[in-house]
PDB file of C-alpha atoms and ligand atoms in Angstrom:
ATOM      1  CA  MET J   1     -14.354 -18.145  45.848  1.00  0.00           C
ATOM      2  CA  ALA J   2     -14.270 -15.420  48.523  1.00  0.00           C
ATOM      3  CA  ASP J   3     -12.676 -12.124  47.437  1.00  0.00           C
ATOM      4  CA  GLN J   4     -13.058 -10.421  50.802  1.00  0.00           C
ATOM      5  CA  ALA J   5     -10.097 -11.192  53.044  1.00  0.00           C
ATOM      6  CA  PRO J   6      -6.721 -10.573  51.604  1.00  0.00           C
ATOM      7  CA  GLU J   7      -5.030 -13.886  50.974  1.00  0.00           C
ATOM      8  CA  ALA J   8      -1.302 -14.479  50.115  1.00  0.00           C
ATOM      9  CA  CYS J   9      -0.463 -16.373  47.066  1.00  0.00           C
ATOM     10  CA  PHE J  10       2.223 -16.657  44.525  1.00  0.00           C
ATOM     11  CA  ARG J  11       1.630 -14.409  41.379  1.00  0.00           C
ATOM     12  CA  LEU J  12       3.229 -14.878  37.961  1.00  0.00           C
ATOM     13  CA  ILE J  13       2.754 -12.315  35.133  1.00  0.00           C
ATOM     14  CA  TYR J  14       4.040 -12.951  31.626  1.00  0.00           C
ATOM     15  CA  SER J  15       3.634 -11.765  28.279  1.00  0.00           C
ATOM     16  CA  SER J  16       3.225 -13.422  24.804  1.00  0.00           C
ATOM     17  CA  HIS J  17       2.406 -12.859  21.321  1.00  0.00           C
ATOM     18  CA  LEU J  18      -0.738 -14.540  19.869  1.00  0.00           C
ATOM     19  CA  ARG J  19      -0.248 -16.686  16.725  1.00  0.00           C
ATOM     20  CA  ILE J  20      -4.043 -17.238  16.085  1.00  0.00           C
ATOM     21  CA  PRO J  21      -5.184 -15.938  12.768  1.00  0.00           C
ATOM     22  CA  ALA J  22      -7.630 -13.108  13.038  1.00  0.00           C
ATOM     23  CA  HIS J  23     -10.577 -15.097  11.628  1.00  0.00           C
ATOM     24  CA  GLU J  24     -10.048 -17.792  14.373  1.00  0.00           C
ATOM     25  CA  ARG J  25      -9.286 -15.666  17.280  1.00  0.00           C
ATOM     26  CA  LYS J  26     -12.893 -15.279  18.666  1.00  0.00           C
ATOM     27  CA  ALA J  27     -13.492 -18.877  18.683  1.00  0.00           C
ATOM     28  CA  GLN J  28     -10.025 -19.802  19.783  1.00  0.00           C
ATOM     29  CA  LEU J  29      -9.968 -17.183  22.859  1.00  0.00           C
ATOM     30  CA  GLY J  30     -13.389 -18.377  23.691  1.00  0.00           C
ATOM     31  CA  ALA J  31     -11.959 -22.057  23.995  1.00  0.00           C
ATOM     32  CA  ILE J  32      -8.858 -20.728  25.940  1.00  0.00           C
ATOM     33  CA  PHE J  33     -11.106 -18.877  28.508  1.00  0.00           C
ATOM     34  CA  SER J  34     -13.379 -21.943  28.881  1.00  0.00           C
ATOM     35  CA  THR J  35     -10.506 -24.311  29.525  1.00  0.00           C
ATOM     36  CA  ALA J  36      -8.733 -21.899  31.856  1.00  0.00           C
ATOM     37  CA  ARG J  37     -11.809 -21.329  33.874  1.00  0.00           C
ATOM     38  CA  SER J  38     -12.693 -24.907  34.359  1.00  0.00           C
ATOM     39  CA  ASN J  39      -8.946 -26.128  34.979  1.00  0.00           C
ATOM     40  CA  ASN J  40      -8.120 -23.202  37.195  1.00  0.00           C
ATOM     41  CA  THR J  41     -11.140 -23.560  39.377  1.00  0.00           C
ATOM     42  CA  LYS J  42     -10.294 -27.019  39.991  1.00  0.00           C
ATOM     43  CA  GLN J  43      -6.734 -25.917  41.019  1.00  0.00           C
ATOM     44  CA  GLY J  44      -7.352 -22.919  43.153  1.00  0.00           C
ATOM     45  CA  VAL J  45      -5.784 -20.706  40.523  1.00  0.00           C
ATOM     46  CA  THR J  46      -7.254 -17.332  39.740  1.00  0.00           C
ATOM     47  CA  GLY J  47      -6.082 -14.681  37.360  1.00  0.00           C
ATOM     48  CA  ALA J  48      -6.505 -12.290  34.575  1.00  0.00           C
ATOM     49  CA  LEU J  49      -5.809 -12.553  30.911  1.00  0.00           C
ATOM     50  CA  LEU J  50      -5.392  -9.326  28.866  1.00  0.00           C
ATOM     51  CA  VAL J  51      -5.627  -9.451  25.126  1.00  0.00           C
ATOM     52  CA  TRP J  52      -4.693  -6.348  23.012  1.00  0.00           C
ATOM     53  CA  HIS J  53      -3.975  -6.704  19.345  1.00  0.00           C
ATOM     54  CA  ASP J  54      -1.454  -9.635  19.121  1.00  0.00           C
ATOM     55  CA  SER J  55      -0.260  -9.012  22.668  1.00  0.00           C
ATOM     56  CA  VAL J  56      -1.060 -11.168  25.702  1.00  0.00           C
ATOM     57  CA  VAL J  57      -0.370 -10.437  29.240  1.00  0.00           C
ATOM     58  CA  GLN J  58      -1.731 -12.921  31.813  1.00  0.00           C
ATOM     59  CA  ALA J  59      -1.504 -12.994  35.593  1.00  0.00           C
ATOM     60  CA  LEU J  60      -1.669 -16.342  37.286  1.00  0.00           C
ATOM     61  CA  GLU J  61      -2.366 -16.616  41.118  1.00  0.00           C
ATOM     62  CA  GLY J  62      -2.366 -19.459  43.363  1.00  0.00           C
ATOM     63  CA  ASP J  63      -0.122 -22.014  45.128  1.00  0.00           C
ATOM     64  CA  GLU J  64       3.538 -21.547  43.763  1.00  0.00           C
ATOM     65  CA  ALA J  65       3.991 -25.101  42.443  1.00  0.00           C
ATOM     66  CA  VAL J  66       0.503 -25.298  40.871  1.00  0.00           C
ATOM     67  CA  VAL J  67       1.099 -21.929  39.062  1.00  0.00           C
ATOM     68  CA  ARG J  68       4.542 -22.891  37.809  1.00  0.00           C
ATOM     69  CA  GLU J  69       3.320 -26.128  36.579  1.00  0.00           C
ATOM     70  CA  LEU J  70       0.318 -24.486  34.710  1.00  0.00           C
ATOM     71  CA  TYR J  71       2.906 -21.871  33.268  1.00  0.00           C
ATOM     72  CA  GLU J  72       4.864 -24.828  31.857  1.00  0.00           C
ATOM     73  CA  THR J  73       1.661 -26.061  30.136  1.00  0.00           C
ATOM     74  CA  ILE J  74       0.702 -22.638  28.849  1.00  0.00           C
ATOM     75  CA  ARG J  75       4.288 -22.023  27.642  1.00  0.00           C
ATOM     76  CA  LYS J  76       4.039 -25.040  25.349  1.00  0.00           C
ATOM     77  CA  ASP J  77       0.687 -23.871  23.787  1.00  0.00           C
ATOM     78  CA  PRO J  78       1.217 -23.277  20.019  1.00  0.00           C
ATOM     79  CA  ARG J  79      -1.514 -20.667  20.026  1.00  0.00           C
ATOM     80  CA  HIS J  80       1.071 -18.250  21.340  1.00  0.00           C
ATOM     81  CA  GLU J  81       4.847 -17.651  21.256  1.00  0.00           C
ATOM     82  CA  ARG J  82       7.729 -15.674  22.705  1.00  0.00           C
ATOM     83  CA  LEU J  83       6.643 -15.920  26.374  1.00  0.00           C
ATOM     84  CA  THR J  84       8.481 -13.764  28.842  1.00  0.00           C
ATOM     85  CA  ILE J  85       8.061 -13.797  32.529  1.00  0.00           C
ATOM     86  CA  LEU J  86       7.555 -10.299  33.739  1.00  0.00           C
ATOM     87  CA  GLU J  87       6.985 -10.597  37.365  1.00  0.00           C
ATOM     88  CA  GLU J  88       7.068 -13.289  40.128  1.00  0.00           C
ATOM     89  CA  SER J  89       5.672 -12.243  43.299  1.00  0.00           C
ATOM     90  CA  PRO J  90       5.902 -14.988  46.102  1.00  0.00           C
ATOM     91  CA  ASP J  91       3.849 -13.144  48.681  1.00  0.00           C
ATOM     92  CA  ALA J  92       1.200 -11.301  46.702  1.00  0.00           C
ATOM     93  CA  GLU J  93      -2.333 -10.400  47.786  1.00  0.00           C
ATOM     94  CA  ARG J  94      -4.635 -12.653  45.632  1.00  0.00           C
ATOM     95  CA  ALA J  95      -6.307  -9.896  43.574  1.00  0.00           C
ATOM     96  CA  PHE J  96      -8.500 -11.906  41.319  1.00  0.00           C
ATOM     97  CA  GLY J  97     -10.299 -14.151  43.981  1.00  0.00           C
ATOM     98  CA  ARG J  98     -13.660 -13.853  42.267  1.00  0.00           C
ATOM     99  CA  TRP J  99     -12.256 -14.961  38.754  1.00  0.00           C
ATOM    100  CA  SER J 100     -10.781 -18.144  37.846  1.00  0.00           C
ATOM    101  CA  MET J 101      -9.761 -16.231  34.733  1.00  0.00           C
ATOM    102  CA  ALA J 102     -10.890 -12.620  34.311  1.00  0.00           C
ATOM    103  CA  ARG J 103     -11.067 -11.402  30.680  1.00  0.00           C
ATOM    104  CA  VAL J 104      -9.522  -7.942  30.308  1.00  0.00           C
ATOM    105  CA  SER J 105     -10.138  -6.504  26.878  1.00  0.00           C
ATOM    106  CA  ASP J 106     -11.707  -3.824  24.780  1.00  0.00           C
ATOM    107  CA  ASP J 107     -13.565  -6.050  22.415  1.00  0.00           C
ATOM    108  CA  GLU J 108     -17.239  -6.484  22.139  1.00  0.00           C
ATOM    109  CA  ASP J 109     -17.362  -9.723  24.075  1.00  0.00           C
ATOM    110  CA  GLU J 110     -18.292  -8.304  27.452  1.00  0.00           C
ATOM    111  CA  PRO J 111     -15.086  -8.273  29.263  1.00  0.00           C
ATOM    112  CA  ASP J 112     -15.008  -8.842  33.014  1.00  0.00           C
ATOM    113  CA  ILE J 113     -12.666  -5.845  33.142  1.00  0.00           C
ATOM    114  CA  PRO J 114     -12.671  -3.279  30.341  1.00  0.00           C
ATOM    115  CA  LEU J 115      -9.172  -2.532  29.147  1.00  0.00           C
ATOM    116  CA  LEU J 116      -9.614   1.287  28.901  1.00  0.00           C
ATOM    117  CA  MET J 117      -6.262   1.380  27.313  1.00  0.00           C
ATOM    118  CA  ASN J 118      -6.742   4.953  26.353  1.00  0.00           C
ATOM    119  CA  ARG J 119      -8.920   6.205  29.000  1.00  0.00           C
ATOM    120  CA  ASP J 120      -7.238   4.961  32.323  1.00  0.00           C
ATOM    121  CA  LYS J 121      -5.729   8.170  33.543  1.00  0.00           C
ATOM    122  CA  GLY J 122      -8.519   8.770  36.153  1.00  0.00           C
ATOM    123  CA  GLY J 123      -8.881   5.213  37.438  1.00  0.00           C
ATOM    124  CA  ILE J 124     -12.147   3.451  36.927  1.00  0.00           C
ATOM    125  CA  SER J 125     -14.556   4.663  34.305  1.00  0.00           C
ATOM    126  CA  PRO J 126     -18.092   5.188  35.311  1.00  0.00           C
ATOM    127  CA  ALA J 127     -19.149   3.109  32.684  1.00  0.00           C
ATOM    128  CA  ALA J 128     -17.284  -0.109  33.959  1.00  0.00           C
ATOM    129  CA  PRO J 129     -19.769  -2.958  34.185  1.00  0.00           C
ATOM    130  CA  ARG J 130     -18.353  -4.028  37.600  1.00  0.00           C
ATOM    131  CA  PRO J 131     -16.473  -2.294  40.161  1.00  0.00           C
ATOM    132  CA  THR J 132     -12.992  -3.468  40.572  1.00  0.00           C
ATOM    133  CA  THR J 133     -11.010  -3.561  43.742  1.00  0.00           C
ATOM    134  CA  PRO J 134      -7.920  -1.408  44.344  1.00  0.00           C
ATOM    135  CA  ALA J 135      -5.682  -4.670  44.276  1.00  0.00           C
ATOM    136  CA  GLN J 136      -7.253  -5.583  40.951  1.00  0.00           C
ATOM    137  CA  ASP J 137      -6.771  -2.226  39.580  1.00  0.00           C
ATOM    138  CA  GLU J 138      -3.188  -2.133  40.577  1.00  0.00           C
ATOM    139  CA  VAL J 139      -2.346  -5.528  38.863  1.00  0.00           C
ATOM    140  CA  VAL J 140      -4.550  -4.594  35.816  1.00  0.00           C
ATOM    141  CA  SER J 141      -2.666  -1.277  35.413  1.00  0.00           C
ATOM    142  CA  THR J 142       0.627  -3.033  35.542  1.00  0.00           C
ATOM    143  CA  MET J 143      -0.486  -5.488  32.859  1.00  0.00           C
ATOM    144  CA  ARG J 144      -1.867  -2.569  30.678  1.00  0.00           C
ATOM    145  CA  GLY J 145       1.589  -1.097  31.001  1.00  0.00           C
ATOM    146  CA  TYR J 146       3.324  -4.289  29.807  1.00  0.00           C
ATOM    147  CA  ALA J 147       0.878  -4.693  26.822  1.00  0.00           C
ATOM    148  CA  ARG J 148       1.353  -1.031  25.854  1.00  0.00           C
ATOM    149  CA  ALA J 149       5.052  -1.364  25.961  1.00  0.00           C
ATOM    150  CA  ALA J 150       4.965  -4.504  23.831  1.00  0.00           C
ATOM    151  CA  ALA J 151       2.637  -2.795  21.157  1.00  0.00           C
ATOM    152  CA  PRO J 152       4.155  -1.645  17.878  1.00  0.00           C
ATOM    153  CA  ALA J 153       4.787   1.933  17.742  1.00  0.00           C
TER     154      ALA J 153
HETATM  155  C1  FMN Q   1      -2.726 -17.297  26.200  1.00  0.00           C
HETATM  156  C2  FMN Q   1      -3.206 -18.555  26.818  1.00  0.00           C
HETATM  157  C3  FMN Q   1      -3.698 -18.578  28.143  1.00  0.00           C
HETATM  158  C4  FMN Q   1      -4.046 -19.767  28.646  1.00  0.00           C
HETATM  159  N1  FMN Q   1      -4.430 -19.798  30.205  1.00  0.00           N
HETATM  160  C5  FMN Q   1      -4.734 -20.939  30.717  1.00  0.00           C
HETATM  161  C6  FMN Q   1      -5.085 -21.030  32.096  1.00  0.00           C
HETATM  162  O1  FMN Q   1      -5.079 -20.038  32.725  1.00  0.00           O
HETATM  163  N2  FMN Q   1      -5.329 -22.259  32.511  1.00  0.00           N
HETATM  164  C7  FMN Q   1      -5.359 -23.326  31.860  1.00  0.00           C
HETATM  165  O2  FMN Q   1      -5.765 -24.403  32.318  1.00  0.00           O
HETATM  166  N3  FMN Q   1      -5.010 -23.307  30.488  1.00  0.00           N
HETATM  167  C8  FMN Q   1      -4.764 -22.087  29.965  1.00  0.00           C
HETATM  168  N4  FMN Q   1      -4.350 -22.086  28.531  1.00  0.00           N
HETATM  169  C9  FMN Q   1      -4.523 -23.353  27.845  1.00  0.00           C
HETATM  170  C10 FMN Q   1      -3.267 -24.220  28.107  1.00  0.00           C
HETATM  171  O3  FMN Q   1      -2.200 -23.896  27.148  1.00  0.00           O
HETATM  172  C11 FMN Q   1      -3.686 -25.776  27.639  1.00  0.00           C
HETATM  173  O4  FMN Q   1      -4.217 -25.622  26.298  1.00  0.00           O
HETATM  174  C12 FMN Q   1      -4.725 -26.240  28.630  1.00  0.00           C
HETATM  175  O5  FMN Q   1      -4.362 -26.005  30.067  1.00  0.00           O
HETATM  176  C13 FMN Q   1      -4.848 -27.867  28.402  1.00  0.00           C
HETATM  177  O6  FMN Q   1      -5.995 -28.269  29.158  1.00  0.00           O
HETATM  178  P1  FMN Q   1      -6.660 -29.588  29.005  1.00  0.00           P
HETATM  179  O7  FMN Q   1      -5.565 -30.655  29.275  1.00  0.00           O
HETATM  180  O8  FMN Q   1      -7.800 -29.571  30.031  1.00  0.00           O
HETATM  181  O9  FMN Q   1      -7.307 -29.626  27.591  1.00  0.00           O
HETATM  182  C14 FMN Q   1      -3.999 -21.007  28.003  1.00  0.00           C
HETATM  183  C15 FMN Q   1      -3.531 -20.913  26.670  1.00  0.00           C
HETATM  184  C16 FMN Q   1      -3.147 -19.771  26.144  1.00  0.00           C
HETATM  185  C17 FMN Q   1      -2.641 -19.685  24.652  1.00  0.00           C
END
């Protein structure tokens, strides 16, 4: 999927709280990413999923009806709870065009976008494995802010 020309889309960002026990988390998250990537590719949906401790913040981009329907499916998934819609942007620039679901995390599983939760003051770290675009940085930074706000003090 091209990620060069800006493309308008609907973007929904929500937060939730993971219910997966620690010992199952790696496998379950792997399964979620794999389902998400295959389903989203078929539906022209792109986005990013940030997992930090028990907090989830996910951005879903695509056709509005498709994204809303996907959100309804995700909302019913028992692997998380307390879903809250944080942003709905009807005329967003598609930021994650190259990712059917980018993994934003600070774990060892080779994230697509490193979380850099404590090191994001100066923007992109030189150690980032892949350069991100300004549009991605903006959305990821927003998502980090929500995750940080949701974290226990
Ligand atoms: C935090 C979280 C994020 C998810 N993100 C997606 C997603 O982006 N796309 C998707 O198709 N399913 C996603 N799922 C999985 C859906 O809830 C659901 O299990 C899946 O769409 C069912 O697909 P299937 O009918 O092909 O098995 C997510 C689940 C969780 C818990």
